[in-house]
XYZ file of C-alpha atoms in Angstrom:
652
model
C 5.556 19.395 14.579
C 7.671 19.355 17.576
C 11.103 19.698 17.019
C 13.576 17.383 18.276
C 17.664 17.718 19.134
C 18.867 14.341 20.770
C 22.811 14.192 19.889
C 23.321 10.172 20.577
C 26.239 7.955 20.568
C 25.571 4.604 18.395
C 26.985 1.765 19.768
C 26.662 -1.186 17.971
C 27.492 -4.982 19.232
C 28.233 -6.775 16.331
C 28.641 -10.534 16.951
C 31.797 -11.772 18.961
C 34.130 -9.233 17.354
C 32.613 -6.008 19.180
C 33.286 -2.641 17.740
C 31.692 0.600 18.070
C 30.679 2.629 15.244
C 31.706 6.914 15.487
C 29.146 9.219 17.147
C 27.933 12.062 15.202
C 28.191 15.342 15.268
C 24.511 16.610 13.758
C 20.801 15.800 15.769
C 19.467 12.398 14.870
C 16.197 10.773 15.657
C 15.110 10.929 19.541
C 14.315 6.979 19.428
C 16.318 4.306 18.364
C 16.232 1.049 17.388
C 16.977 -2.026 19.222
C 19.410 -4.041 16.764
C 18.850 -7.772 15.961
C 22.289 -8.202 17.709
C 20.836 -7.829 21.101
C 17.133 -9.729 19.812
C 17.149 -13.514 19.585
C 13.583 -14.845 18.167
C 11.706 -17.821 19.451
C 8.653 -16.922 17.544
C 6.836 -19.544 16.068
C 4.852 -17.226 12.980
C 8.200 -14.872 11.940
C 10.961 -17.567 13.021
C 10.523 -20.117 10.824
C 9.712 -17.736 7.593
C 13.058 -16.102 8.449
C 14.681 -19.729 9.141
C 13.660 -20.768 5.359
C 14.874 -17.586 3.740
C 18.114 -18.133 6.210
C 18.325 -21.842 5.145
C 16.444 -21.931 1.721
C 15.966 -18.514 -0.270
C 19.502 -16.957 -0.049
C 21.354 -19.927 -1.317
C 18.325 -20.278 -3.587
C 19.010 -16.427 -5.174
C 22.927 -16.484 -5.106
C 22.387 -19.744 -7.569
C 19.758 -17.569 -9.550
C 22.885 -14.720 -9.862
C 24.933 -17.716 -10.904
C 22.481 -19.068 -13.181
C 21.759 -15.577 -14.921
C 24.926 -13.962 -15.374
C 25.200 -11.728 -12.422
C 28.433 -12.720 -11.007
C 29.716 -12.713 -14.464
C 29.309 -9.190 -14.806
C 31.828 -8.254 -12.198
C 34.617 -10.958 -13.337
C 34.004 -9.447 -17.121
C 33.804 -6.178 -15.736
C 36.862 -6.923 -14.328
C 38.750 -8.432 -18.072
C 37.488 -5.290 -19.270
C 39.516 -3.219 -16.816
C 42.131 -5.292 -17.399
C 42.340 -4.514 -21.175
C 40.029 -7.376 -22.577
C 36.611 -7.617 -23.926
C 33.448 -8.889 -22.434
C 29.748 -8.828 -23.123
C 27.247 -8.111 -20.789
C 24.573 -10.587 -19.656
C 21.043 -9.946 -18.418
C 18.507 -7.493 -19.214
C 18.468 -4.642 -16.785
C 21.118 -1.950 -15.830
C 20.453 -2.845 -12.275
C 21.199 -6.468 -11.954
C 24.133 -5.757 -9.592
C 22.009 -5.038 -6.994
C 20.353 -8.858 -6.690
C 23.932 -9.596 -5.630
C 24.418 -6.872 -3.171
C 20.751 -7.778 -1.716
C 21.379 -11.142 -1.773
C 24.777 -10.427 0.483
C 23.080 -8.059 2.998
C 20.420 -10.688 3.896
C 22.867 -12.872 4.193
C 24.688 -10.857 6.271
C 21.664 -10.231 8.881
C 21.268 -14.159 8.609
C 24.295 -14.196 9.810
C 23.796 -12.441 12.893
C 21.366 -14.429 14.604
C 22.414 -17.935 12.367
C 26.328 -18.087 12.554
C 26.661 -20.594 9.234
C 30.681 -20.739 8.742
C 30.095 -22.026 4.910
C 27.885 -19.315 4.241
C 30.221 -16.549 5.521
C 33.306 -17.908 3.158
C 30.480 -18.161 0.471
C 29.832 -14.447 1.025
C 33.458 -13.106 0.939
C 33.728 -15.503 -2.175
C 31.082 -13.504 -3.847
C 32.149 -9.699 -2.326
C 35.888 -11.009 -4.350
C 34.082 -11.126 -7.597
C 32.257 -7.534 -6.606
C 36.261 -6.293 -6.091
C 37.103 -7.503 -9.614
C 34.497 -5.711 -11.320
C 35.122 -2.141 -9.424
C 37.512 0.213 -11.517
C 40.793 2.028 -9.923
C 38.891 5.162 -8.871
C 35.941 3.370 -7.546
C 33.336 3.321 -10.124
C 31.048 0.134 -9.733
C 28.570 -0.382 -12.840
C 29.226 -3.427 -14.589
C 27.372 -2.809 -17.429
C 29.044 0.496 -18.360
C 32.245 -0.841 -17.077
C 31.786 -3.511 -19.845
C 30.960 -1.895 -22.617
C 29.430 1.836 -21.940
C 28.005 1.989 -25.316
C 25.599 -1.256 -25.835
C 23.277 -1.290 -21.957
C 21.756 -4.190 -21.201
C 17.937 -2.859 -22.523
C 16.411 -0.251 -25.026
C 15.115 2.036 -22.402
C 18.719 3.329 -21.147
C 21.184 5.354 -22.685
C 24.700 4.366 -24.172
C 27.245 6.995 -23.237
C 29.845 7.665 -20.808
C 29.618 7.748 -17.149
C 27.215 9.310 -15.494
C 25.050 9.731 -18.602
C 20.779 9.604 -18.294
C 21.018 8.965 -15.019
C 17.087 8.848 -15.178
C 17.317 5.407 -16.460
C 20.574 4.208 -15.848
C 20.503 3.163 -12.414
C 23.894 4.086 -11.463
C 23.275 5.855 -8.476
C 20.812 3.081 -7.455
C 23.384 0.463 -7.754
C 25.505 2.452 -5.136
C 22.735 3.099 -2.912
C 22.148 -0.696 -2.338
C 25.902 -1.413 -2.746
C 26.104 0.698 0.293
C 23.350 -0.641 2.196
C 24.157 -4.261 1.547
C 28.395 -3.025 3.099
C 26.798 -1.300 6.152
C 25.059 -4.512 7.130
C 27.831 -6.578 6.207
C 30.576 -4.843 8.536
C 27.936 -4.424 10.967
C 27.792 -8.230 10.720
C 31.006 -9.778 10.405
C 33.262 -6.933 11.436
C 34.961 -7.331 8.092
C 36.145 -4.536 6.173
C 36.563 -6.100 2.524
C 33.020 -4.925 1.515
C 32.591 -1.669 3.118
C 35.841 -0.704 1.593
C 34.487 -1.663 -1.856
C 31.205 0.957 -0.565
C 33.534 3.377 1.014
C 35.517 3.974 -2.246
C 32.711 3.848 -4.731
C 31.037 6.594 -2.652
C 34.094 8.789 -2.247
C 34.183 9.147 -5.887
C 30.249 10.007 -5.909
C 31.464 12.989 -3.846
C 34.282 14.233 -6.289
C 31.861 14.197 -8.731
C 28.337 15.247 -7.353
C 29.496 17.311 -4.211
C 30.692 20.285 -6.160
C 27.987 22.942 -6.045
C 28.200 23.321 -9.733
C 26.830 19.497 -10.298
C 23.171 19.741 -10.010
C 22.493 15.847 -11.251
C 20.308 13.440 -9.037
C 19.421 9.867 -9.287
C 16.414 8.600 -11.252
C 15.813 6.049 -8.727
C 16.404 6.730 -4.907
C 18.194 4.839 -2.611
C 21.522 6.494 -2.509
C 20.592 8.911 0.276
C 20.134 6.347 2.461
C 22.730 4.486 1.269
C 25.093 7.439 1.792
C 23.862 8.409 5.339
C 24.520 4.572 6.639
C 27.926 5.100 5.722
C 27.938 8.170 7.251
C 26.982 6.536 10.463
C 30.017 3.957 10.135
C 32.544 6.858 8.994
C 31.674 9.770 10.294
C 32.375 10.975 7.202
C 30.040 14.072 6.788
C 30.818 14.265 3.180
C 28.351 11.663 2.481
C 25.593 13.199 4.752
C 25.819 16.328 2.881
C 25.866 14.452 -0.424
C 22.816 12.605 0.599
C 21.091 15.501 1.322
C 21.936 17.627 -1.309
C 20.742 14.743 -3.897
C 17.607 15.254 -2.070
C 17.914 19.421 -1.923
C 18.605 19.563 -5.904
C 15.270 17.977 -7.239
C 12.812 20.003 -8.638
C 15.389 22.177 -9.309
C 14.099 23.336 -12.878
C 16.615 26.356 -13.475
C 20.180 24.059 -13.510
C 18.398 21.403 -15.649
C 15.981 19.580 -17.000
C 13.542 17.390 -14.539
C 12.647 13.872 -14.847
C 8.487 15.032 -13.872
C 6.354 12.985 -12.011
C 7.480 9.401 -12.333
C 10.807 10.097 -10.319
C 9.353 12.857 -7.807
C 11.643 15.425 -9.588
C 8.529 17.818 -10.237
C 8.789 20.416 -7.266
C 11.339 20.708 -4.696
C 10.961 18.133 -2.047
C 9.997 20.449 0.898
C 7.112 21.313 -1.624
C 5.845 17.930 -2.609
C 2.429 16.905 -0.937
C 0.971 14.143 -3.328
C 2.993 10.804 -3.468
C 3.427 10.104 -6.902
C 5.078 8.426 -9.601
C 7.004 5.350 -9.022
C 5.901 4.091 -5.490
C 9.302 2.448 -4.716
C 10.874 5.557 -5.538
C 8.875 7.326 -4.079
C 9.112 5.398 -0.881
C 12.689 5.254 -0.588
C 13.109 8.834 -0.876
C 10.396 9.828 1.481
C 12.562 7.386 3.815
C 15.739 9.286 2.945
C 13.812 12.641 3.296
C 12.790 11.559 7.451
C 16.405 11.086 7.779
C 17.062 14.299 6.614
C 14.451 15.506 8.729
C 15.709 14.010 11.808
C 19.922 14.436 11.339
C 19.517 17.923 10.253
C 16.314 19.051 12.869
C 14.975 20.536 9.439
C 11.783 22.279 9.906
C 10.810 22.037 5.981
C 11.388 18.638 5.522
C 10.221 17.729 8.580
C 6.328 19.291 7.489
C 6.925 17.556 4.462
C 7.078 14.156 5.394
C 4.216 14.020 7.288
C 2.168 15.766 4.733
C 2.950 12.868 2.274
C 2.439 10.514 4.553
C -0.719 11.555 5.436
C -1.799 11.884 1.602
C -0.672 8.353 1.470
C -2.785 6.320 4.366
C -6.027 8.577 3.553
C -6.041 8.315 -0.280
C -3.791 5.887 -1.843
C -2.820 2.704 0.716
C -4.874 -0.773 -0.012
C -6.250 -2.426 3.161
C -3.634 -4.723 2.691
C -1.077 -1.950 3.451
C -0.044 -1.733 -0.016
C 1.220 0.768 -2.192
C 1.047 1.477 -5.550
C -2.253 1.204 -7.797
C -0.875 1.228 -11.673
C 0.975 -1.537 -13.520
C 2.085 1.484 -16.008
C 4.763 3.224 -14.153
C 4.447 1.235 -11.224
C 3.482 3.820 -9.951
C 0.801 5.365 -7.375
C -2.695 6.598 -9.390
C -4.653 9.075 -8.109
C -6.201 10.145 -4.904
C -9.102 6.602 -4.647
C -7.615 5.370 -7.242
C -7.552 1.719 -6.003
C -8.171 -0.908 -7.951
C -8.605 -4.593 -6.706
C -7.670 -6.795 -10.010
C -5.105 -4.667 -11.727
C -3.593 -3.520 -8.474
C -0.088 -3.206 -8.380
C 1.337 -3.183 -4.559
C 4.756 -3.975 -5.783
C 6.622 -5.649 -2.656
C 9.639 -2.901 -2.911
C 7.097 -0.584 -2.437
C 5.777 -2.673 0.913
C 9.225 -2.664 1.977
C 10.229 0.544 1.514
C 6.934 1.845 3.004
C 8.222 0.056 6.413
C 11.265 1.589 6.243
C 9.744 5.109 5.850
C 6.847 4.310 8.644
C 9.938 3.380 11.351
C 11.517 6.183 10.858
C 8.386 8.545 11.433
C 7.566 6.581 14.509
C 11.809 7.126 15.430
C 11.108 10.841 14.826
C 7.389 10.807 17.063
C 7.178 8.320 19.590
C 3.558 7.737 18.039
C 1.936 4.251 18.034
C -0.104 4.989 14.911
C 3.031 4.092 12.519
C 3.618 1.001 13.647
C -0.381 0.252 13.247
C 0.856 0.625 9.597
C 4.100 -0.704 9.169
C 2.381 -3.739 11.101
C -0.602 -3.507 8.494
C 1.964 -3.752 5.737
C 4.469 -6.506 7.161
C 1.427 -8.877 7.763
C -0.174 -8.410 4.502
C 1.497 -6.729 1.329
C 4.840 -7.578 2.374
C 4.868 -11.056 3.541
C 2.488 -12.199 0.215
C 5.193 -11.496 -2.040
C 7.025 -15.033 -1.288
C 5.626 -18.331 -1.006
C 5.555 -20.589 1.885
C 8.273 -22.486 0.342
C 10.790 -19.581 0.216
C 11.284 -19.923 -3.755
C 8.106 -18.292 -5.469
C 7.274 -14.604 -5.227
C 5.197 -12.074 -6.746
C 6.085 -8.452 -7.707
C 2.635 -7.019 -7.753
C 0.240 -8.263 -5.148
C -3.210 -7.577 -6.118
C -6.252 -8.020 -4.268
C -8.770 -9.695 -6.327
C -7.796 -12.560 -9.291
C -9.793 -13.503 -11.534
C -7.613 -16.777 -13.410
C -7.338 -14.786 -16.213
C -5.538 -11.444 -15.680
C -1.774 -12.838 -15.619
C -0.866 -9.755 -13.411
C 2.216 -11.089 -11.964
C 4.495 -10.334 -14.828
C 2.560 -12.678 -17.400
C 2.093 -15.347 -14.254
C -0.973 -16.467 -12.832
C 0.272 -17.259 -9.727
C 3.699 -16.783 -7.904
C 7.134 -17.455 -10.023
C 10.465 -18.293 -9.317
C 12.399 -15.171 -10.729
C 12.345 -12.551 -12.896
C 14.326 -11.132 -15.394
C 13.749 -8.136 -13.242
C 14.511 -9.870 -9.474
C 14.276 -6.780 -7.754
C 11.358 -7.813 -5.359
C 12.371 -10.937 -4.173
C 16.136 -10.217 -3.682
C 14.417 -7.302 -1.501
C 12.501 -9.386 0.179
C 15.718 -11.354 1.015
C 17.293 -8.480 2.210
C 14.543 -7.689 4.892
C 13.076 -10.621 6.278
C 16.298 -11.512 8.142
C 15.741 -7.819 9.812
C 12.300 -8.059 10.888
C 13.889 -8.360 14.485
C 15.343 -4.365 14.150
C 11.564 -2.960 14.327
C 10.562 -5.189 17.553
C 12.240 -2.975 19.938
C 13.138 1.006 20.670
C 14.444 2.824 23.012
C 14.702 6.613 24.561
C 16.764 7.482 27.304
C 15.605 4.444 30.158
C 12.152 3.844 28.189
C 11.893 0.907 26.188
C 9.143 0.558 23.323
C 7.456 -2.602 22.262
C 6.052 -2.152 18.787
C 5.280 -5.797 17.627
C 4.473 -8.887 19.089
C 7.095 -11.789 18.350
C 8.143 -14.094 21.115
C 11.931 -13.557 21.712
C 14.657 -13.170 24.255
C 16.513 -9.391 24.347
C 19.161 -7.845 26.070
C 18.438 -4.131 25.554
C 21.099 -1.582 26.183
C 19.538 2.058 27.912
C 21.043 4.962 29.285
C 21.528 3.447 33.006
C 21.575 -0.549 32.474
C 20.854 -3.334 30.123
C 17.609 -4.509 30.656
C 16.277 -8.091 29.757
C 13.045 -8.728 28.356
C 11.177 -12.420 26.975
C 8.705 -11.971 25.021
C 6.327 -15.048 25.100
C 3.233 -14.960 22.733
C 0.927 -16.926 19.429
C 0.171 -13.840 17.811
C -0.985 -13.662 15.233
C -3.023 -16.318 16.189
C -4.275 -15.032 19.103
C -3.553 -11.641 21.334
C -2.350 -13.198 24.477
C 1.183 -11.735 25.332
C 3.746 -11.965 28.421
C 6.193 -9.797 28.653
C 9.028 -11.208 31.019
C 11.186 -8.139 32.719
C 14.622 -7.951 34.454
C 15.728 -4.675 35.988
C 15.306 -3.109 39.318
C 16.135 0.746 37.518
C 13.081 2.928 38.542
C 14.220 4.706 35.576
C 13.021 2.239 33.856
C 9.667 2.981 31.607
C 7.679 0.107 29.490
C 5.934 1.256 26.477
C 3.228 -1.346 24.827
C 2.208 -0.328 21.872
C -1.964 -0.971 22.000
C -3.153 -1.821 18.229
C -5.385 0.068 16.334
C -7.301 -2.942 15.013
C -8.128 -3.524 18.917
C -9.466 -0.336 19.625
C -11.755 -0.482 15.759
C -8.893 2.631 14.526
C -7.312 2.784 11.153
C -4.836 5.111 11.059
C -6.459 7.949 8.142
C -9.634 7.820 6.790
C -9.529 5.755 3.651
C -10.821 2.562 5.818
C -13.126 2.028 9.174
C -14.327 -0.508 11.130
C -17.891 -1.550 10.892
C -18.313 -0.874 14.606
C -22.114 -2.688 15.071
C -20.361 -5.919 13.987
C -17.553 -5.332 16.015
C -19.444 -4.537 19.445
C -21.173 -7.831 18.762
C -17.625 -9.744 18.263
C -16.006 -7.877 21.129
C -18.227 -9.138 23.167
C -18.253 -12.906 22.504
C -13.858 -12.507 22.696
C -13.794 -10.636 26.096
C -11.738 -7.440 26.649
C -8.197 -6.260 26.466
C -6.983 -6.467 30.103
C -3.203 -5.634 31.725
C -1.602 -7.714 34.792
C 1.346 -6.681 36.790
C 2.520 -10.149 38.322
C -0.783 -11.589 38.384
C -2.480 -8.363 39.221
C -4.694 -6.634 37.187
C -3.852 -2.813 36.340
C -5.928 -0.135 35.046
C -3.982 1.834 32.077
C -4.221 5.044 30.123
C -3.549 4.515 26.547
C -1.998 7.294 25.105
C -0.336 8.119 21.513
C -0.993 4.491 21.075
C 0.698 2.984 24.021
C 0.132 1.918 27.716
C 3.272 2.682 29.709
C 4.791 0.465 32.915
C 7.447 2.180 35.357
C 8.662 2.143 38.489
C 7.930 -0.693 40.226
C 10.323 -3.225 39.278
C 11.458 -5.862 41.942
C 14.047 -7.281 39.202
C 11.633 -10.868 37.761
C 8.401 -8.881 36.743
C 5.701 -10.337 33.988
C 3.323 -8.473 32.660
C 0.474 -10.320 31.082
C -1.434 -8.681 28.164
C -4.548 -9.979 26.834
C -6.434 -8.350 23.280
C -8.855 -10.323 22.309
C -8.865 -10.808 18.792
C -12.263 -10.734 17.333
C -13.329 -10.673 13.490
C -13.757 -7.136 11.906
C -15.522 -6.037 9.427
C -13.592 -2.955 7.138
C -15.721 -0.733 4.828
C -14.187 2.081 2.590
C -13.937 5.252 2.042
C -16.862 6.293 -0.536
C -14.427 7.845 -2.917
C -12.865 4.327 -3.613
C -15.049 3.260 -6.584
C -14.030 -0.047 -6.666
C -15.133 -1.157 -3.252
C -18.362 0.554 -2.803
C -20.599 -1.685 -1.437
C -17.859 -3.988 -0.200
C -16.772 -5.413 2.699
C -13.165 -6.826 3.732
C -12.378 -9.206 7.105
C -9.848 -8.683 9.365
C -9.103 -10.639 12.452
C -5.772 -9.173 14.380
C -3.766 -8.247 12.187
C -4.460 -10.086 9.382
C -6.412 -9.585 6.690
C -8.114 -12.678 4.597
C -9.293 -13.313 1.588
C -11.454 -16.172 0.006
C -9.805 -18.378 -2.572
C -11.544 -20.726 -5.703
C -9.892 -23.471 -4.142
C -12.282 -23.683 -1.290
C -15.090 -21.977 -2.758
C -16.139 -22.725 -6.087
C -18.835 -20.280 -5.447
C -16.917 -17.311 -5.200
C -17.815 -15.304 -8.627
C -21.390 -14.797 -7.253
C -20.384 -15.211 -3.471
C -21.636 -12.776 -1.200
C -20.528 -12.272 2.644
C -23.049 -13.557 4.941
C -24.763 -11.292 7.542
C -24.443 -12.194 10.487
C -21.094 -13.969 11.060
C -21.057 -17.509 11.942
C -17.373 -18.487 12.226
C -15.239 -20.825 13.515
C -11.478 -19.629 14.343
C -9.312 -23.144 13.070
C -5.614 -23.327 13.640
C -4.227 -24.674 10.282
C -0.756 -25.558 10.093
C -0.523 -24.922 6.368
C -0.796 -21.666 6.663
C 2.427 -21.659 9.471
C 0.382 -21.348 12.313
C -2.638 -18.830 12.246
C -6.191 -19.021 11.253
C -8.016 -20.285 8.879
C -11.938 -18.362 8.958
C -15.425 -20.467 7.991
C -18.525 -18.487 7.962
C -22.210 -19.758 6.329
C -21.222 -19.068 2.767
C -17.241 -18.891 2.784
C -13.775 -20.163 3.800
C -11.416 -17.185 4.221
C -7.461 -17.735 4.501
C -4.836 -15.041 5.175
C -3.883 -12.920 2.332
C -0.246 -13.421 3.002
C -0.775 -17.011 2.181
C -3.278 -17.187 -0.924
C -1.885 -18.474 -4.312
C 0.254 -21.334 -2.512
C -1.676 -23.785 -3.833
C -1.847 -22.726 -7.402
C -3.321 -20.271 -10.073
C -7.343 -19.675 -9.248
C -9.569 -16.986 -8.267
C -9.524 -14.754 -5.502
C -10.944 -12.066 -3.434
C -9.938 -9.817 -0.367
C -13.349 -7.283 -1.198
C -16.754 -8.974 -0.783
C -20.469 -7.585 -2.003
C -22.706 -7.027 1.230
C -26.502 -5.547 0.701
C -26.429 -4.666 4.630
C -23.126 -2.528 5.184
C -23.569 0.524 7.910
C-alpha cells in the first residue's frame, strides 16, 4: 500500500466564536474531512431524521439519564469525594457514557441548530460531570462511589484500575473525550474539555510509563486520546493512544483477555475480525489512525487485511456487523445468520467510522460504497421513525417469536444497557462530516444529500449546492462557485450503479439487472446543460478546469431494482434472493403480506416504484406476490414477521 506523508494544518471554524485548533507535528491522513461547520443540509431524507433527534431524541435521552440514575452518579460521586456516602444506581459500569453521548450529539446539534436553552441545559449537565471527577482527575462514578460493590456481577470490586477487562474505565474516558472534543469544537467552551483534558493527563501518569503494560477491555480510548491530541497538541496522548494499541497481544508482561477483546496477537498480526464487533470496530478505527499519523507500514497492511476479511466473509447485506448474540460478537468466516443475527448498531457505527478513515487514507470510492451500505441500512434501523424506539441488534429475518431485541419483539424505548441508542444520538447529528473531503484544491463528493457548503481548499473557498431526492431517485445537481483552475471535482459513482459490491460475499444478479437497466435509462453527466463523456476511476468521475465561476453539473443514475445473491459459503441464504433499489435494501413485512411464511419472490419482476410518505420519503416496492418496504423502516408499525432473504427456484 502506498505510503502517504501529508503534514496538514487543521483549521477548524467553530460557530461565531472562531478558533483554530494546533497543527501537528507527525503525518496524518492525505484527505480530510469537510466539517458540518461549513455544511448546512436541506435534504429532505437525512434532514428531518436529524431534525427529530435534534428536537426529539436528545431531550428524550437526557430525561432517560434523569429518570435512571445517571446524573446521580456524578452528584454522589461527588458526596463521596466530599467525605459522605452514596450508593450507586444502574446496572452497568459504563452508564457514564449515555451522558457524555448524549452531550456530544447535542453538541453537533448545536452546530447547525443554535437552541440557547439547550446549550445552558448542556453546561447544566457537564456541572454535574465536574462534581463527580476526583482532585487528580479520575472520572468513574461507580468506583468513585464505592470501589468495592460495581454496579453488576460480571466486574470486579477493587481499587482503581483493577480488571480493566470488564470494568470499563478506560471506555468511559474514551467517550468522555470524544463527547469534550465535539463540545469545544462546538461551543468554543472550555468547561468540558478541561474535565477530558485532566482525566486523560492522569491516564498518562499512570499508563505512559514503559513499565505499565495494561490496555482497555473495550476500545475507544485511542481515539478518544488522539482527538485530544488534535485540540492540544499534546503528543503525550498520541503516544498513549498508540501504545494502548502497541501493548495487546503482548503475552510475556501479562495475561491476555483472548479473542473477545482482540488481545490474542499483536495488532499488526491480527487478520480475522473477531470477538466483540464494537470492539473490534473501534479499534480497527483507532488502528487507521495510527496508520495514517504515524505513516506506519505494519499497521497500515493490517488494516486493510481486516477489512478485507470483514466485507468478503462476515458483513450482512444490510452492512451489518456482528453475527452472535453470545459475545456480541462476529462468528465465523459465513457465519451469517438471518433470525438470530446480531448487527448491533455500535457496531454499524463504528464500522463507518473505520470505513472513512480508510477512504481518508486511499482516496478510493469503494469505502464509501460501504459506509453508504451501512448508514442506509444497519445503522439507520436501529431507531424508529419517531426518534424514541431503537433496537440493539438488527436482524434480518423475524419470525414473532424470537424476542431478539433484548427480550422485545419489536423496537423499545431504552435499555438498561443504552449504549446503542445514546450512540446513535451521538452520530446522526454528524452525518454531514462524511458528505464532503478534500485534498489540496480537489474536493470529493461521497454521498448524496441536498445541502449548501462553503468548503475551505488550499487556494480559495469554494461553494457548492447540492440539490437532489436520493434515495428516492438518482437525479443529482451539483451547483459550483469558483473560477480556480486548480480546482478538481470528484463524484463518487456507486457501486450498486455499476452491479459492484465491494468483496465477494454478495453480487448482483446481472440478467435481471440488464433487463431493469434498461427500462430506467443510463447514468449520464452534463456540464451546464452539456453532456460529457467521463472515465470512472477508483470509484469516481472527476470535473476540473473549466470553471466560469456559476457551473451545474447534472448527474443522472438511474436507479433500477437489483437482485443480490450470496456467496455459496453463507448457508443460510443459499437459494435466496435479497432486493435492492439504490441504496436501499427492503424487506417484506407480515403487515402487508400475510403470506410471507410460504412467500416466494416472483420471477420476473413486476413492480411499481410508490413514493410513501410514511416511510420519510422513499419507496415503497409491489411486485406479483409481495410488498417490500425499506429495511431501515420495518418494525414501525409493530411486532410481526419479517424478511430481507427470499426463496427463488430460478437464481443464476
Amino acid at each position: 500500500m502506498k505510503k502517504y506523508i501529508a503534514f496538514c494544518s487543521i483549521i477548524l471554524l467553530l460557530c461565531s466564536c472562531q478558533h483554530t485548533v494546533n497543527e501537528p507535528k507527525y503525518a496524518d491522513y492525505p484527505i480530510r474531512q469537510v466539517n458540518l461547520t461549513q455544511v448546512e443540509l436541506t435534504d429532505n431524507f437525512w434532514l428531518p431524521k436529524i431534525r427529530t433527534v435534534q428536537q426529539k431524541t436528545i431531550r428524550y435521552a437526557f430525561e432517560k439519564c434523569r429518570e435512571e440514575g445517571r446524573f446521580d452518579n456524578f452528584v454522589t460521586a461527588g458526596k463521596v469525594i466530599a467525605g459522605g456516602e452514596g450508593v450507586v444506581r444502574g446496572e452497568m459500569p459504563f452508564d457514564d457514557t449515555d451522558v457524555y453521548k448524549t452531550i456530544e450529539g447535542a453538541a453537533y446539534s448545536l452546530i447547525s441548530h443554535p437552541d440557547a436553552a439547550l446549550e445552558q441545559y448542556v453546561d447544566s449537565v457537564i456541572g454535574l460531570v465536574a462534581q463527580g471527577q476526583e482532585p487528580d482527575g479520575y472520572l468513574t462514578t461507580w468506583r468513585t462511589i464505592n470501589p468495592m460493590k460495581p454496579p453488576c456481577d460480571w466486574v470486579r470490586g477493587g481499587p482503581r484500575w483493577d480488571d480493566l477487562q470488564s470494568s470499563h474505565e478506560l471506555y468511559n474516558a474514551g467517550h468522555l473525550y470524544e463527547a469534550a472534543s465535539a463540545h469545544f469544537r462546538a461551543t468554543g467552551k472550555r468547561n468540558f474539555l478541561d474535565i477530558a483534558l485532566k482525566n486523560a493527563d492522569l491516564l498518562v501518569k499512570v499508563f505512559g510509563d514503559s513499565s505499565n503494560y495494561l490496555v482497555p477491555g473495550h476500545q475507544i480510548v485511542e481515539t478518544g486520546l488522539i482527538k485530544l491530541y488534535q485540540i492540544t497538541d499534546n503528543e503525550d496522548y498520541l503516544h498513549l493512544s498508540k501504545k494502548f494499541l502497541d501493548q495487546r497481544g503482548d503475552s510475556i508482561h501479562r495475561k491476555l483477555y483472548g479473542e473477545y477483546n482482540q488481545d490474542h496477537l499483536p495488532v499488526t498480526q491480527q487478520n480475522e475480525v473477531t470477538g466483540h464487533a464494537v470492539r473490534a470496530v473501534y479499534m480497527y478505527a483507532g488502528m487507521t489512525d495510527i496508520a495514517a499519523i504515524y505513516n506506519d507500514q505494519a499497521y497500515n497492511d493490517a488494516v486493510f487485511r481486516l477489512w478485507d476479511n470483514m466485507i468478503t466473509k462476515k458483513m450482512y447485506v444490510t452492512g451489518g456487523l456482528g453475527a452472535r448474540h453470545g459475545g456480541e460478537s462476529f462468528g465465523d468466516n459465513y457465519e451469517l445468520p438471518n433470525l438470530t443475527a446480531y448487527s448491533e448498531t455500535c457496531a454499524a457505527i463504528g464500522g463507518v467510522y473505520w470505513g472513512d478513515r480508510l477512504f481518508r487514507l486511499t482516496g478510493d470510492a469503494q469505502y464509501y460504497d460501504i459506509v453508504e451500505r451501512i448508514l442506509y441500512n444497519a445503522l439507520l434501523a436501529g431507531i424508529s421513525l419517531s426518534g424514541t424506539e431503537f433496537f440493539y441488534p438488527n436482524p434480518l429475518e423475524a419470525n414473532g417469536i424470537y424476542k431478539f431485541n433484548q427480550g422485545a419483539l419489536t423496537r423499545m424505548p431504552w435499555f438498561n444497557c443504552s449504549c446503542c441508542p445514546t450512540n446513535l444520538i451521538r452520530f446522526l447529528p454528524y452525518i454531514p462530516n462524511l458528505i464532503y473531503a478534500t485534498e489540496d484544491n480537489t474536493v470529493y463528493i461521497n454521498l448524496f444529500i441536498a445541502n449548501k457548503a462553503a468548503i475551505p481548499l488550499a487556494d480559495e473557498t469554494v461553494e457548492i449546492v447540492q440539490t437532489t431526492e436520493y434515495p428516492v431517485n438518482g437525479d443529482v445537481q451539483i451547483r459550483v462557485k469558483s473560477v480556480n483552475p486548480q480546482l478538481k471535482l470528484k463524484i463518487r459513482i456507486p457501486g450498486w450503479y455499476y452491479g459492484n459490491i465491494p468483496g465477494s460475499l454478495y453480487k448482483y444478479n446481472v440478467d435481471n439487472d440488464d433487463i431493469n437497466r434498461t427500462n430506467t435509462g443510463a447514468f449520464s453527466v452534463n456540464f451546464n446543460d452539456e453532456l460529457i463523456e467521463l472515465e470512472r476511476k477508483n470509484g469516481y468521475i472527476e470535473i476540473g478546469g473549466k470553471w466560469t465561476g456559476d457551473d451545474i453539473i447534472s448527474l443522472k443514475m438511474p436507479m433500477h431494482l437489483k437482485e443480490i445473491t450470496a456467496n455459496e459459503l453463507v448457508a443460510d441464504d443459499a437459494g435466496k434472493v435479497a432486493l435492492e433499489y439504490g441504496p436501499l435494501i427492503y424487506c417484506a413485512e407480515e403487515i402487508d403480506n400475510p403470506q410471507i411464511d410460504n412467500a416466494k419472490y416472483s420471477v420476473p419482476v413486476i413492480y411499481g416504484i410508490e413514493k410513501d410518505v410514511e416511510w420519510g420519503a422513499v419507496n415503497v416496492i409491489r411486485d406479483g406476490n409481495l410488498t417490500y418496504v425499506p429495511y431501515y423502516a420495518w418494525s414501525n408499525r409493530g411486532a410481526g414477521k419479517m424478511k430481507v432473504w427470499f426463496p427463488k427456484d430460478d437464481i443464476n
